[in-house]
Amino acid sequence: MNSFAEDVLKGLSANPRYLPSMYFYDEAGDRLFKEITKLEEYYLTRCEEEILNNQKEKMLQCFSPDGAGFNLIELGPGDGLKSRILLEYLKKHQVDFEYFPIDISDNVLSLLEKNLSRKLPGLKIHSMNMDYFKALDELHRFTHKPSIVLFLGSNIGNFKHQESVNFLKALHEKIDDDDRLLIGMDLKKDAKLILAAYDDKKGITRDFNLNYLERINRELRGEFLPEHFFHKAVYDQESGEAKSFLVSKCKHEVYIGALDQTFVFDKNEAIFMEVSKKFDGYSIEQLAAETGFRVEQYFYDNSRYFTNVIWRKV
Ligand SMILES: C[S@@+](CC[C@H](N)C(=O)[O-])C[C@H]1O[C@@H](n2cnc3c(N)ncnc32)[C@H](O)[C@@H]1O
């Protein structure tokens, strides 16, 4: 059984049920996510682009105050459109760096490589197609130069609290004192704005979630009927957690061939799909302190909807 099958079995056998979010991104998932980033309601990408465009110069000063070279390691770059803002700037200013994108989606990595070799010829790029938890073990291979680890979007918000603590602690062990993280973090704001970003009018976020069931059908010989589920997003202002679910419209059974198992769904039973956590100054500082980091610098967009934060080891 491959790890996708194992993880689906684990999630659908749990109570309450869930599906691990790293498997959203097959070819169709990558395409749908790209569509999401262009939606009017999805402010996150626009805000982060604004930050990178307006503050790349200051970011470079933080990455390398003495102008020394570094490795730029990116966890989950996706299509890399935002990272390209930084890459173009670094290349234009003849900074000595090599780029290491790490992504679980081979589709996204090959597109990224193709685009970058066209737009930024000569860029030294070393793609790694693997889970970034596994990639952490490989980071020591690049330590001949300081590392700047990019974790953009709000990927950190897709972890539950304990997962992000475990992840950041593991990252802490792998990096050196003069390395830095640049983490994208979405901020708490008007609940209506946040909910709309996960429940858009065109229904692309719904399709992105339903594609997960279709991926199980394609790759694990599943027999999900996506029309038996509806997409539901909720936001809890206190915890800052926006969560999405697929909810069963009726009592029904689903057979998954690769697992040789039938799963019974009750009417209104929800499968938890993804969390997107929103932070504030306090929760950012707390998370850094809990995992052995300190915040070196915050960068904000004009609306203060989003922040990119530079972290260093304490
Ligand atoms: C939400 S997208 C964000 C992409 C980009 N950073 C952005 O901000 O637009 C998440 C990306 O991380 C990748 N990803 C998610 N979980 C991963 C994991 N555990 N290991 C490696 N890549 C992962 C996905 O394949 C996808 O390309």
GROMACS .gro file of C-alpha atoms and ligand atoms in nm:
model
  341
    1MET     CA    1   0.000   0.000   0.000
    2ASN     CA    2   0.145   0.343  -0.090
    3SER     CA    3   0.150   0.631   0.157
    4PHE     CA    4  -0.152   0.802  -0.005
    5ALA     CA    5  -0.357   0.481   0.044
    6GLU     CA    6  -0.229   0.439   0.401
    7ASP     CA    7  -0.308   0.798   0.495
    8VAL     CA    8  -0.656   0.787   0.337
    9LEU     CA    9  -0.730   0.464   0.526
   10LYS     CA   10  -0.615   0.621   0.852
   11GLY     CA   11  -0.817   0.939   0.799
   12LEU     CA   12  -1.140   0.770   0.690
   13SER     CA   13  -1.115   0.518   0.976
   14ALA     CA   14  -1.078   0.792   1.237
   15ASN     CA   15  -1.363   0.940   1.435
   16PRO     CA   16  -1.430   1.216   1.336
   17ARG     CA   17  -1.307   1.154   0.982
   18TYR     CA   18  -1.043   1.363   0.809
   19LEU     CA   19  -0.828   1.360   0.493
   20PRO     CA   20  -0.466   1.486   0.522
   21SER     CA   21  -0.427   1.813   0.333
   22MET     CA   22  -0.094   1.735   0.162
   23TYR     CA   23  -0.279   1.521  -0.097
   24PHE     CA   24  -0.488   1.807  -0.234
   25TYR     CA   25  -0.218   1.875  -0.491
   26ASP     CA   26  -0.234   1.641  -0.787
   27GLU     CA   27  -0.240   1.796  -1.135
   28ALA     CA   28  -0.606   1.899  -1.107
   29GLY     CA   29  -0.551   2.020  -0.748
   30ASP     CA   30  -0.254   2.235  -0.853
   31ARG     CA   31  -0.464   2.391  -1.130
   32LEU     CA   32  -0.760   2.456  -0.898
   33PHE     CA   33  -0.535   2.607  -0.632
   34LYS     CA   34  -0.390   2.841  -0.893
   35GLU     CA   35  -0.747   2.948  -0.980
   36ILE     CA   36  -0.815   3.006  -0.609
   37THR     CA   37  -0.518   3.240  -0.580
   38LYS     CA   38  -0.668   3.459  -0.853
   39LEU     CA   39  -1.015   3.483  -0.696
   40GLU     CA   40  -1.141   3.822  -0.583
   41GLU     CA   41  -1.216   3.679  -0.237
   42TYR     CA   42  -0.872   3.520  -0.192
   43TYR     CA   43  -0.682   3.822  -0.058
   44LEU     CA   44  -0.385   3.617   0.071
   45THR     CA   45  -0.185   3.591  -0.252
   46ARG     CA   46  -0.236   3.957  -0.346
   47CYS     CA   47  -0.126   4.075   0.000
   48GLU     CA   48   0.185   3.859   0.002
   49GLU     CA   49   0.278   3.969  -0.350
   50GLU     CA   50   0.247   4.329  -0.234
   51ILE     CA   51   0.477   4.262   0.061
   52LEU     CA   52   0.739   4.086  -0.152
   53ASN     CA   53   0.729   4.352  -0.423
   54ASN     CA   54   0.753   4.646  -0.181
   55GLN     CA   55   0.997   4.503   0.071
   56LYS     CA   56   1.230   4.269  -0.116
   57GLU     CA   57   1.521   4.507  -0.069
   58LYS     CA   58   1.479   4.515   0.310
   59MET     CA   59   1.432   4.138   0.307
   60LEU     CA   60   1.765   4.089   0.134
   61GLN     CA   61   1.933   4.304   0.398
   62CYS     CA   62   1.793   4.073   0.665
   63PHE     CA   63   1.886   3.755   0.472
   64SER     CA   64   2.245   3.863   0.431
   65PRO     CA   65   2.348   4.175   0.624
   66ASP     CA   66   2.712   4.128   0.518
   67GLY     CA   67   2.636   4.039   0.154
   68ALA     CA   68   2.751   3.676   0.195
   69GLY     CA   69   2.600   3.406  -0.028
   70PHE     CA   70   2.323   3.169   0.086
   71ASN     CA   71   2.101   2.877  -0.009
   72LEU     CA   72   1.738   2.968  -0.064
   73ILE     CA   73   1.532   2.665   0.040
   74GLU     CA   74   1.159   2.685  -0.028
   75LEU     CA   75   0.908   2.450   0.135
   76GLY     CA   76   0.597   2.398  -0.082
   77PRO     CA   77   0.657   2.666  -0.349
   78GLY     CA   78   0.356   2.563  -0.562
   79ASP     CA   79   0.377   2.748  -0.894
   80GLY     CA   80   0.642   2.977  -0.740
   81LEU     CA   81   0.489   3.295  -0.879
   82LYS     CA   82   0.550   3.480  -0.553
   83SER     CA   83   0.895   3.333  -0.494
   84ARG     CA   84   0.985   3.456  -0.842
   85ILE     CA   85   0.956   3.814  -0.716
   86LEU     CA   86   1.243   3.742  -0.477
   87LEU     CA   87   1.438   3.525  -0.719
   88GLU     CA   88   1.430   3.792  -0.989
   89TYR     CA   89   1.543   4.056  -0.744
   90LEU     CA   90   1.830   3.845  -0.610
   91LYS     CA   91   1.946   3.755  -0.957
   92LYS     CA   92   1.926   4.114  -1.080
   93HIS     CA   93   2.144   4.220  -0.788
   94GLN     CA   94   2.390   3.938  -0.855
   95VAL     CA   95   2.344   3.785  -0.513
   96ASP     CA   96   2.536   3.459  -0.470
   97PHE     CA   97   2.259   3.203  -0.405
   98GLU     CA   98   2.118   2.868  -0.519
   99TYR     CA   99   1.749   2.779  -0.508
  100PHE     CA  100   1.613   2.453  -0.355
  101PRO     CA  101   1.234   2.418  -0.404
  102ILE     CA  102   1.083   2.124  -0.212
  103ASP     CA  103   0.732   2.014  -0.305
  104ILE     CA  104   0.530   1.694  -0.281
  105SER     CA  105   0.368   1.765  -0.620
  106ASP     CA  106   0.594   1.652  -0.907
  107ASN     CA  107   0.360   1.828  -1.149
  108VAL     CA  108   0.410   2.163  -0.979
  109LEU     CA  109   0.787   2.118  -0.954
  110SER     CA  110   0.832   2.041  -1.322
  111LEU     CA  111   0.619   2.345  -1.417
  112LEU     CA  112   0.822   2.558  -1.179
  113GLU     CA  113   1.153   2.441  -1.325
  114LYS     CA  114   1.030   2.501  -1.679
  115ASN     CA  115   0.908   2.853  -1.597
  116LEU     CA  116   1.217   2.951  -1.405
  117SER     CA  117   1.462   2.827  -1.664
  118ARG     CA  118   1.274   3.038  -1.922
  119LYS     CA  119   1.237   3.352  -1.709
  120LEU     CA  120   1.561   3.334  -1.513
  121PRO     CA  121   1.817   3.155  -1.728
  122GLY     CA  122   2.128   3.062  -1.535
  123LEU     CA  123   1.945   3.032  -1.201
  124LYS     CA  124   2.095   2.742  -1.005
  125ILE     CA  125   1.790   2.533  -0.913
  126HIS     CA  126   1.786   2.198  -0.729
  127SER     CA  127   1.429   2.064  -0.703
  128MET     CA  128   1.335   1.809  -0.442
  129ASN     CA  129   1.014   1.615  -0.497
  130MET     CA  130   0.928   1.501  -0.146
  131ASP     CA  131   0.733   1.569   0.171
  132TYR     CA  132   0.897   1.864   0.343
  133PHE     CA  133   0.904   1.675   0.672
  134LYS     CA  134   1.135   1.425   0.497
  135ALA     CA  135   1.327   1.703   0.325
  136LEU     CA  136   1.421   1.843   0.664
  137ASP     CA  137   1.652   1.545   0.700
  138GLU     CA  138   1.828   1.643   0.379
  139LEU     CA  139   1.881   2.005   0.475
  140HIS     CA  140   2.218   1.929   0.634
  141ARG     CA  141   2.348   1.859   0.281
  142PHE     CA  142   2.336   2.230   0.200
  143THR     CA  143   2.489   2.371   0.516
  144HIS     CA  144   2.812   2.481   0.357
  145LYS     CA  145   2.639   2.820   0.319
  146PRO     CA  146   2.377   2.983   0.544
  147SER     CA  147   2.020   2.880   0.459
  148ILE     CA  148   1.721   3.105   0.412
  149VAL     CA  149   1.413   2.884   0.440
  150LEU     CA  150   1.101   3.022   0.271
  151PHE     CA  151   0.765   2.899   0.391
  152LEU     CA  152   0.526   3.127   0.203
  153GLY     CA  153   0.152   3.145   0.144
  154SER     CA  154  -0.007   3.049   0.466
  155ASN     CA  155   0.130   2.694   0.457
  156ILE     CA  156   0.218   2.715   0.829
  157GLY     CA  157  -0.153   2.783   0.895
  158ASN     CA  158  -0.243   2.449   0.736
  159PHE     CA  159  -0.099   2.268   1.037
  160LYS     CA  160  -0.289   2.204   1.358
  161HIS     CA  161  -0.115   2.375   1.650
  162GLN     CA  162   0.078   2.067   1.768
  163GLU     CA  163   0.181   1.980   1.411
  164SER     CA  164   0.324   2.328   1.359
  165VAL     CA  165   0.511   2.303   1.690
  166ASN     CA  166   0.656   1.963   1.592
  167PHE     CA  167   0.743   2.088   1.244
  168LEU     CA  168   0.913   2.407   1.366
  169LYS     CA  169   1.102   2.220   1.638
  170ALA     CA  170   1.227   1.970   1.378
  171LEU     CA  171   1.327   2.260   1.154
  172HIS     CA  172   1.502   2.424   1.449
  173GLU     CA  173   1.719   2.113   1.492
  174LYS     CA  174   1.819   2.109   1.126
  175ILE     CA  175   1.922   2.470   1.078
  176ASP     CA  176   2.218   2.670   1.206
  177ASP     CA  177   2.235   2.985   1.416
  178ASP     CA  178   2.299   3.212   1.119
  179ASP     CA  179   2.013   3.064   0.912
  180ARG     CA  180   1.677   3.238   0.883
  181LEU     CA  181   1.317   3.148   0.809
  182LEU     CA  182   1.081   3.370   0.613
  183ILE     CA  183   0.729   3.260   0.704
  184GLY     CA  184   0.403   3.381   0.551
  185MET     CA  185   0.129   3.415   0.813
  186ASP     CA  186  -0.228   3.523   0.754
  187LEU     CA  187  -0.362   3.760   1.019
  188LYS     CA  188  -0.692   3.767   1.210
  189LYS     CA  189  -0.938   4.009   1.055
  190ASP     CA  190  -1.308   4.058   0.981
  191ALA     CA  191  -1.464   3.710   0.993
  192LYS     CA  192  -1.668   3.776   0.676
  193LEU     CA  193  -1.354   3.845   0.472
  194ILE     CA  194  -1.190   3.528   0.598
  195LEU     CA  195  -1.493   3.306   0.539
  196ALA     CA  196  -1.537   3.440   0.186
  197ALA     CA  197  -1.178   3.342   0.104
  198TYR     CA  198  -1.268   2.977   0.177
  199ASP     CA  199  -1.618   2.980   0.030
  200ASP     CA  200  -1.596   3.177  -0.293
  201LYS     CA  201  -1.893   3.267  -0.513
  202LYS     CA  202  -1.765   3.072  -0.815
  203GLY     CA  203  -1.733   2.752  -0.611
  204ILE     CA  204  -1.364   2.693  -0.695
  205THR     CA  205  -1.277   2.614  -0.332
  206ARG     CA  206  -1.563   2.363  -0.331
  207ASP     CA  207  -1.423   2.203  -0.648
  208PHE     CA  208  -1.073   2.200  -0.496
  209ASN     CA  209  -1.208   2.002  -0.199
  210LEU     CA  210  -1.420   1.768  -0.413
  211ASN     CA  211  -1.116   1.699  -0.633
  212TYR     CA  212  -0.966   1.516  -0.334
  213LEU     CA  213  -1.248   1.259  -0.355
  214GLU     CA  214  -1.193   1.239  -0.732
  215ARG     CA  215  -0.822   1.181  -0.672
  216ILE     CA  216  -0.912   0.889  -0.443
  217ASN     CA  217  -1.136   0.758  -0.724
  218ARG     CA  218  -0.858   0.797  -0.983
  219GLU     CA  219  -0.563   0.667  -0.784
  220LEU     CA  220  -0.716   0.430  -0.532
  221ARG     CA  221  -1.007   0.295  -0.735
  222GLY     CA  222  -1.254   0.475  -0.511
  223GLU     CA  223  -1.623   0.501  -0.585
  224PHE     CA  224  -1.702   0.839  -0.430
  225LEU     CA  225  -1.990   1.030  -0.589
  226PRO     CA  226  -1.882   1.393  -0.529
  227GLU     CA  227  -2.244   1.507  -0.567
  228HIS     CA  228  -2.321   1.326  -0.240
  229PHE     CA  229  -2.114   1.586  -0.052
  230PHE     CA  230  -2.130   1.961  -0.002
  231HIS     CA  231  -1.845   2.192   0.096
  232LYS     CA  232  -1.867   2.383   0.424
  233ALA     CA  233  -1.628   2.646   0.562
  234VAL     CA  234  -1.639   2.777   0.920
  235TYR     CA  235  -1.428   3.036   1.102
  236ASP     CA  236  -1.372   3.062   1.477
  237GLN     CA  237  -1.257   3.413   1.565
  238GLU     CA  238  -1.119   3.310   1.903
  239SER     CA  239  -0.883   3.037   1.782
  240GLY     CA  240  -0.831   3.201   1.442
  241GLU     CA  241  -0.904   2.869   1.271
  242ALA     CA  242  -1.083   2.862   0.936
  243LYS     CA  243  -1.177   2.500   0.867
  244SER     CA  244  -1.321   2.333   0.562
  245PHE     CA  245  -1.528   2.016   0.554
  246LEU     CA  246  -1.702   1.793   0.303
  247VAL     CA  247  -2.042   1.701   0.447
  248SER     CA  248  -2.240   1.398   0.337
  249LYS     CA  249  -2.585   1.493   0.203
  250CYS     CA  250  -2.733   1.149   0.269
  251LYS     CA  251  -2.654   0.815   0.430
  252HIS     CA  252  -2.449   0.619   0.177
  253GLU     CA  253  -2.163   0.374   0.129
  254VAL     CA  254  -1.835   0.424  -0.060
  255TYR     CA  255  -1.610   0.137  -0.169
  256ILE     CA  256  -1.238   0.206  -0.220
  257GLY     CA  257  -1.078  -0.069  -0.429
  258ALA     CA  258  -0.714  -0.016  -0.329
  259LEU     CA  259  -0.814  -0.044   0.038
  260ASP     CA  260  -1.068  -0.319  -0.029
  261GLN     CA  261  -1.293  -0.148   0.218
  262THR     CA  262  -1.638   0.009   0.228
  263PHE     CA  263  -1.698   0.324   0.431
  264VAL     CA  264  -2.047   0.418   0.550
  265PHE     CA  265  -2.127   0.790   0.568
  266ASP     CA  266  -2.423   0.914   0.771
  267LYS     CA  267  -2.637   1.204   0.657
  268ASN     CA  268  -2.461   1.527   0.772
  269GLU     CA  269  -2.140   1.345   0.862
  270ALA     CA  270  -1.842   1.576   0.796
  271ILE     CA  271  -1.495   1.490   0.666
  272PHE     CA  272  -1.247   1.749   0.798
  273MET     CA  273  -1.038   1.864   0.501
  274GLU     CA  274  -0.815   2.154   0.600
  275VAL     CA  275  -0.743   2.416   0.863
  276SER     CA  276  -0.613   2.764   0.770
  277LYS     CA  277  -0.505   2.933   1.089
  278LYS     CA  278  -0.503   3.310   1.129
  279PHE     CA  279  -0.250   3.465   1.365
  280ASP     CA  280  -0.203   3.783   1.564
  281GLY     CA  281   0.115   3.936   1.712
  282TYR     CA  282   0.069   3.743   2.034
  283SER     CA  283   0.020   3.399   1.873
  284ILE     CA  284   0.316   3.456   1.638
  285GLU     CA  285   0.552   3.548   1.922
  286GLN     CA  286   0.421   3.257   2.130
  287LEU     CA  287   0.473   3.004   1.850
  288ALA     CA  288   0.825   3.134   1.791
  289ALA     CA  289   0.911   3.117   2.164
  290GLU     CA  290   0.759   2.768   2.202
  291THR     CA  291   0.976   2.633   1.920
  292GLY     CA  292   1.308   2.799   2.005
  293PHE     CA  293   1.291   3.093   1.764
  294ARG     CA  294   1.269   3.469   1.793
  295VAL     CA  295   1.107   3.712   1.552
  296GLU     CA  296   1.367   3.928   1.380
  297GLN     CA  297   1.144   4.135   1.152
  298TYR     CA  298   0.780   4.171   1.045
  299PHE     CA  299   0.680   4.284   0.695
  300TYR     CA  300   0.317   4.387   0.630
  301ASP     CA  301   0.095   4.475   0.337
  302ASN     CA  302  -0.083   4.813   0.349
  303SER     CA  303  -0.411   4.666   0.481
  304ARG     CA  304  -0.223   4.465   0.745
  305TYR     CA  305  -0.412   4.154   0.636
  306PHE     CA  306  -0.099   3.941   0.606
  307THR     CA  307   0.256   3.932   0.733
  308ASN     CA  308   0.586   3.779   0.625
  309VAL     CA  309   0.802   3.725   0.930
  310ILE     CA  310   1.173   3.658   0.958
  311TRP     CA  311   1.258   3.414   1.235
  312ARG     CA  312   1.597   3.318   1.377
  313LYS     CA  313   1.703   3.064   1.634
  314VAL     CA  314   1.715   3.205   1.987
  315LIG     C1  315  -0.126   2.603  -0.054
  315LIG     S1  316   0.000   2.565  -0.174
  315LIG     C2  317   0.097   2.709  -0.153
  315LIG     C3  318   0.191   2.732  -0.263
  315LIG     C4  319   0.273   2.861  -0.249
  315LIG     N1  320   0.368   2.852  -0.138
  315LIG     C5  321   0.184   2.979  -0.233
  315LIG     O1  322   0.196   3.045  -0.131
  315LIG     O2  323   0.103   3.008  -0.322
  315LIG     C6  324   0.090   2.443  -0.091
  315LIG     C7  325   0.203   2.382  -0.170
  315LIG     O3  326   0.277   2.302  -0.076
  315LIG     C8  327   0.289   2.169  -0.124
  315LIG     N2  328   0.280   2.083  -0.006
  315LIG     C9  329   0.175   2.071   0.080
  315LIG     N3  330   0.206   1.986   0.180
  315LIG    C10  331   0.334   1.945   0.155
  315LIG    C11  332   0.423   1.859   0.223
  315LIG     N4  333   0.389   1.799   0.336
  315LIG     N5  334   0.547   1.842   0.169
  315LIG    C12  335   0.584   1.904   0.054
  315LIG     N6  336   0.503   1.987  -0.013
  315LIG    C13  337   0.381   2.007   0.035
  315LIG    C14  338   0.176   2.149  -0.221
  315LIG     O4  339   0.207   2.052  -0.319
  315LIG    C15  340   0.157   2.288  -0.279
  315LIG     O5  341   0.235   2.307  -0.396
   0.00000   0.00000   0.00000
